[in-house]
Amino acid sequence: MKQIDGGITAVPGVRAAGVHAGIKAADTKDVALIVTDTPAPAAGVFTKNSVTAAPVIVCREHLSDGRAQAVIVNSGNANACTGEVGMANAQQMAASTAAQLGIDADLVLVSSTGVIGQQLPMDKIENGIQAAASALSPEAGADAAEAIMTTDTHPKSVAVEIEIRGTPVRIGGIAKGSGMGAPNMATMLSYLTTDARINPQTLQTALNRVVDDTYNLLTIDTDRSTNDTVILLATGHANNVDIVAAAGENYEMFCEGLQFVCTELVKMLARDGEGATKLVEVQVIRAKNRSDAENAARAVAESPLVKTAIFGNDANWGRIMMAIGKSEAEFDPYQVNVYLENYQLVKDGMDAGYDENRATALLAQDSVLITIDLCAGDTEITMWTCDYSYDYIRINADYRT
Amino acid sequence: MKQIDGGITAVPGVRAAGVHAGIKAADTKDVALIVTDTPAPAAGVFTKNSVTAAPVIVCREHLSDGRAQAVIVNSGNANACTGEVGMANAQQMAASTAAQLGIDADLVLVSSTGVIGQQLPMDKIENGIQAAASALSPEAGADAAEAIMTTDTHPKSVAVEIEIRGTPVRIGGIAKGSGMGAPNMATMLSYLTTDARINPQTLQTALNRVVDDTYNLLTIDTDRSTNDTVILLATGHANNVDIVAAAGENYEMFCEGLQFVCTELVKMLARDGEGATKLVEVQVIRAKNRSDAENAARAVAESPLVKTAIFGNDANWGRIMMAIGKSEAEFDPYQVNVYLENYQLVKDGMDAGYDENRATALLAQDSVLITIDLCAGDTEITMWTCDYSYDYIRINADYRT
């Protein structure tokens, strides 16, 4: 596996565009379009929030046959809590994009991210769709990555080339955060492309599996948006033997590549969380089972007290013990070990006699790994988050005003 | 029901003390002692965190017969994650207090609050116990309220006189926060006294019920400490007809008084949450059931995005919709109504056409009531929390260093 340039357009058969349509106040790109040259096997994973934005409902409908050919995205407005008008507008985005591309509307997926509760400015959206269709290019993956941003401080893009039985296959992806709860209140969006030959059902199974181990283990501030969306399109331009079932070596190779791309994007999202000064990886090892591992890791990764201590470079391991204790994971408190970058802070649930200055220095890095050994089984998990800084408060206290 | 002065020592048969023993660095009181004149029916509710501090384990043992005569409390050190030495020290605190008072050690309850993972300075603790025993007074409730504080900015104390079939009965209480996760990492502590004649089982049932509707609906930052403790002692000095069962008018009158005392203390705790600039009451009405009501209220009260918006006086109702949507409560998003101090922001899940300036003015008060009408049933609940400010980060990023 090797990393390559080009993001989503590193994949043959994919064109993209990112244009400025004036939906966001700033003079920045705010409409993205991603198109495959033919109708492609497509898979999606969407927010579980019961207050579901209109575009997510349209995506679910249009993905029911496992095929799609285009994704149209606007930033600056989430089209959530917008009622029937909002639904009609989301459908209109698909219809207008389809008309521009000369394809069926149900081959078009739709995303929106931005403020909740306001209707889309449809005149600007229509102009944006037209401009994006004209700008489509097999080199414009970076423009699309830029156009989907809200408060992200930089675009997020990655691509790899893997080999499936000697045949090169490409997987590319872009994502925006910056937090499940961006100040815009919406959204984590990610679009993935591949030229693998793979059928829709297997593509969806692979995406579900990888999302469970990546995007679903990302937490910025516990909030989950109304618009979260991950979409994967497969152009089939590669010459690999068709992957027709979710088993076997070819499938595993594909999942490994997809896992790499998504993990890299998730780390970029965590590191660029609102106000974040560092990436925090929380690894739980020797948990009794997956659910205990995830609960313990989540309790630590979401604890405001842990996150503020990390911001302050304070190796306050008592807060980690508190967090796993409230998680309902099963373990013996007096068997727990805690490490910071493999340096032991806690031994058998008590102070390991570590050096405070060394711990502080380890925390002062721009990437921090906390390992929690529960001594209760053989399951492990890694979650990704960031610290809580003054800027998190500043960004979120003042967003709309 | 009328409020009276004196806190826990407003109750006949109760003496208290609060002294400085040098456990905390600052020159402040750090050992509290509460004593009843005879062994009293006693009830307790303790943290559900599986990393349980030694004093909590001692309390559970000593309360097994439903009787107690004294509570000894130190602040400045939580005696949590301290292993066998910590257990022995907690037992020693009970034994030393018992020796000073000339009573059995199993009549003494123990609490500690402060830093996790360090052993208690037992010489200072012993001196503190001796000093507190000498200082016991039926007027010193305020000293005890002060001695249990960690980062609280002021002591919290309340007392009422109720009538049970014409007979006056008193209930008093003190509490400290300031947050389930104080920077000290520990703890919410509350001690309640009453002169009601009531048997231990009924006292415990009443306490469980009231704690469920008060302390368990308080959330500062989602973290739950290793030491959380609520204890209620009943001296029996009042002349009310014995309350011998958890039913009937006398029992209900007692619960109502207890509920008032605990609600007042919980509001004080929320308002004095770390870095808080205002008290926030989150009321969910017309939920399908208690669990849905609590889940929805908790999702709003614990959302960092909601809490930072309230700090910024930003009526960002989209974040409230997002929070209830992720709560797993059942409701139709397009039937939800949201009010700020009875002023409607959201009607049928969409913008009610409210005036932004008026909403901002309502949020700028030092106490904010958010009402969320789920239109899904007839259950309601109120939770108490505070906003998230820069000071929350400052206090918690720098605590130990």
GROMACS .gro file of C-alpha atoms in nm, chain B residues 258-397:
model
  140
  659LEU     CA    1  -3.674   1.675   5.196
  660GLN     CA    2  -3.732   1.741   4.827
  661PHE     CA    3  -3.735   2.116   4.890
  662VAL     CA    4  -3.408   2.109   5.086
  663CYS     CA    5  -3.234   1.892   4.826
  664THR     CA    6  -3.365   2.096   4.532
  665GLU     CA    7  -3.236   2.417   4.688
  666LEU     CA    8  -2.895   2.258   4.747
  667VAL     CA    9  -2.883   2.119   4.392
  668LYS     CA   10  -2.961   2.462   4.247
  669MET     CA   11  -2.679   2.611   4.456
  670LEU     CA   12  -2.445   2.338   4.331
  671ALA     CA   13  -2.538   2.398   3.966
  672ARG     CA   14  -2.506   2.774   3.994
  673ASP     CA   15  -2.163   2.730   4.153
  674GLY     CA   16  -2.044   2.472   3.896
  675GLU     CA   17  -1.689   2.523   3.785
  676GLY     CA   18  -1.664   2.839   3.582
  677ALA     CA   19  -2.042   2.876   3.574
  678THR     CA   20  -2.188   3.217   3.497
  679LYS     CA   21  -2.550   3.105   3.530
  680LEU     CA   22  -2.788   2.838   3.657
  681VAL     CA   23  -2.954   2.645   3.373
  682GLU     CA   24  -3.276   2.452   3.430
  683VAL     CA   25  -3.368   2.210   3.152
  684GLN     CA   26  -3.732   2.108   3.169
  685VAL     CA   27  -3.869   1.839   2.939
  686ILE     CA   28  -4.247   1.813   2.925
  687ARG     CA   29  -4.489   1.572   2.757
  688ALA     CA   30  -4.227   1.295   2.719
  689LYS     CA   31  -4.344   0.940   2.657
  690ASN     CA   32  -4.202   0.815   2.988
  691ARG     CA   33  -3.953   0.897   3.263
  692SER     CA   34  -3.660   0.741   3.082
  693ASP     CA   35  -3.724   0.940   2.762
  694ALA     CA   36  -3.773   1.258   2.963
  695GLU     CA   37  -3.447   1.210   3.149
  696ASN     CA   38  -3.250   1.109   2.838
  697ALA     CA   39  -3.370   1.413   2.645
  698ALA     CA   40  -3.307   1.653   2.934
  699ARG     CA   41  -2.964   1.503   3.001
  700ALA     CA   42  -2.862   1.524   2.634
  701VAL     CA   43  -2.939   1.897   2.637
  702ALA     CA   44  -2.795   1.964   2.984
  703GLU     CA   45  -2.471   1.782   2.899
  704SER     CA   46  -2.419   1.907   2.544
  705PRO     CA   47  -2.102   2.117   2.531
  706LEU     CA   48  -2.247   2.296   2.228
  707VAL     CA   49  -2.564   2.392   2.413
  708LYS     CA   50  -2.370   2.497   2.723
  709THR     CA   51  -2.123   2.714   2.532
  710ALA     CA   52  -2.410   2.876   2.338
  711ILE     CA   53  -2.582   2.962   2.668
  712PHE     CA   54  -2.256   3.110   2.795
  713GLY     CA   55  -2.248   3.323   2.478
  714ASN     CA   56  -2.617   3.425   2.516
  715ASP     CA   57  -2.680   3.269   2.175
  716ALA     CA   58  -3.031   3.123   2.128
  717ASN     CA   59  -2.893   2.850   1.904
  718TRP     CA   60  -3.200   2.626   1.918
  719GLY     CA   61  -3.062   2.399   1.643
  720ARG     CA   62  -2.820   2.263   1.903
  721ILE     CA   63  -3.112   2.179   2.133
  722MET     CA   64  -3.284   1.992   1.847
  723MET     CA   65  -2.956   1.810   1.775
  724ALA     CA   66  -2.919   1.716   2.142
  725ILE     CA   67  -3.269   1.573   2.188
  726GLY     CA   68  -3.229   1.396   1.853
  727LYS     CA   69  -2.924   1.206   1.972
  728SER     CA   70  -3.089   1.116   2.306
  729GLU     CA   71  -3.285   0.817   2.178
  730ALA     CA   72  -3.604   0.959   2.329
  731GLU     CA   73  -3.907   0.890   2.110
  732PHE     CA   74  -4.072   1.195   1.952
  733ASP     CA   75  -4.171   1.344   1.619
  734PRO     CA   76  -3.910   1.612   1.533
  735TYR     CA   77  -4.182   1.815   1.361
  736GLN     CA   78  -4.399   1.831   1.673
  737VAL     CA   79  -4.134   1.964   1.912
  738ASN     CA   80  -4.172   2.305   2.079
  739VAL     CA   81  -3.891   2.482   2.263
  740TYR     CA   82  -3.928   2.776   2.502
  741LEU     CA   83  -3.687   3.007   2.680
  742GLU     CA   84  -3.855   3.136   2.997
  743ASN     CA   85  -4.192   3.060   2.829
  744TYR     CA   86  -4.094   3.255   2.517
  745GLN     CA   87  -4.130   3.025   2.217
  746LEU     CA   88  -3.822   2.969   1.997
  747VAL     CA   89  -3.927   2.652   1.816
  748LYS     CA   90  -4.274   2.561   1.695
  749ASP     CA   91  -4.337   2.218   1.543
  750GLY     CA   92  -3.963   2.155   1.512
  751MET     CA   93  -3.894   2.475   1.318
  752ASP     CA   94  -3.812   2.838   1.385
  753ALA     CA   95  -4.112   2.992   1.564
  754GLY     CA   96  -4.024   3.336   1.424
  755TYR     CA   97  -3.888   3.463   1.754
  756ASP     CA   98  -3.705   3.788   1.809
  757GLU     CA   99  -3.330   3.726   1.840
  758ASN     CA  100  -3.271   4.029   2.064
  759ARG     CA  101  -3.538   3.921   2.308
  760ALA     CA  102  -3.397   3.567   2.321
  761THR     CA  103  -3.048   3.702   2.384
  762ALA     CA  104  -3.178   3.920   2.666
  763LEU     CA  105  -3.349   3.619   2.826
  764LEU     CA  106  -3.024   3.422   2.807
  765ALA     CA  107  -2.828   3.706   2.963
  766GLN     CA  108  -3.000   3.652   3.299
  767ASP     CA  109  -2.821   3.469   3.580
  768SER     CA  110  -3.078   3.191   3.570
  769VAL     CA  111  -3.212   3.036   3.249
  770LEU     CA  112  -3.509   2.800   3.203
  771ILE     CA  113  -3.527   2.597   2.883
  772THR     CA  114  -3.851   2.407   2.828
  773ILE     CA  115  -3.870   2.135   2.565
  774ASP     CA  116  -4.217   2.004   2.476
  775LEU     CA  117  -4.182   1.663   2.309
  776CYS     CA  118  -4.558   1.618   2.246
  777ALA     CA  119  -4.513   1.245   2.303
  778GLY     CA  120  -4.678   1.170   2.637
  779ASP     CA  121  -4.741   1.317   2.980
  780THR     CA  122  -4.415   1.281   3.175
  781GLU     CA  123  -4.206   1.578   3.276
  782ILE     CA  124  -3.869   1.626   3.442
  783THR     CA  125  -3.633   1.909   3.536
  784MET     CA  126  -3.254   1.885   3.531
  785TRP     CA  127  -3.009   2.137   3.665
  786THR     CA  128  -2.679   2.239   3.514
  787CYS     CA  129  -2.470   2.546   3.431
  788ASP     CA  130  -2.306   2.698   3.126
  789TYR     CA  131  -1.952   2.625   3.000
  790SER     CA  132  -1.722   2.923   3.019
  791TYR     CA  133  -1.355   2.999   2.970
  792ASP     CA  134  -1.315   2.955   3.344
  793TYR     CA  135  -1.418   2.590   3.322
  794ILE     CA  136  -1.115   2.532   3.101
  795ARG     CA  137  -0.888   2.748   3.316
  796ILE     CA  138  -0.985   2.577   3.641
  797ASN     CA  139  -0.954   2.227   3.502
  798ALA     CA  140  -0.649   2.265   3.280
   0.00000   0.00000   0.00000
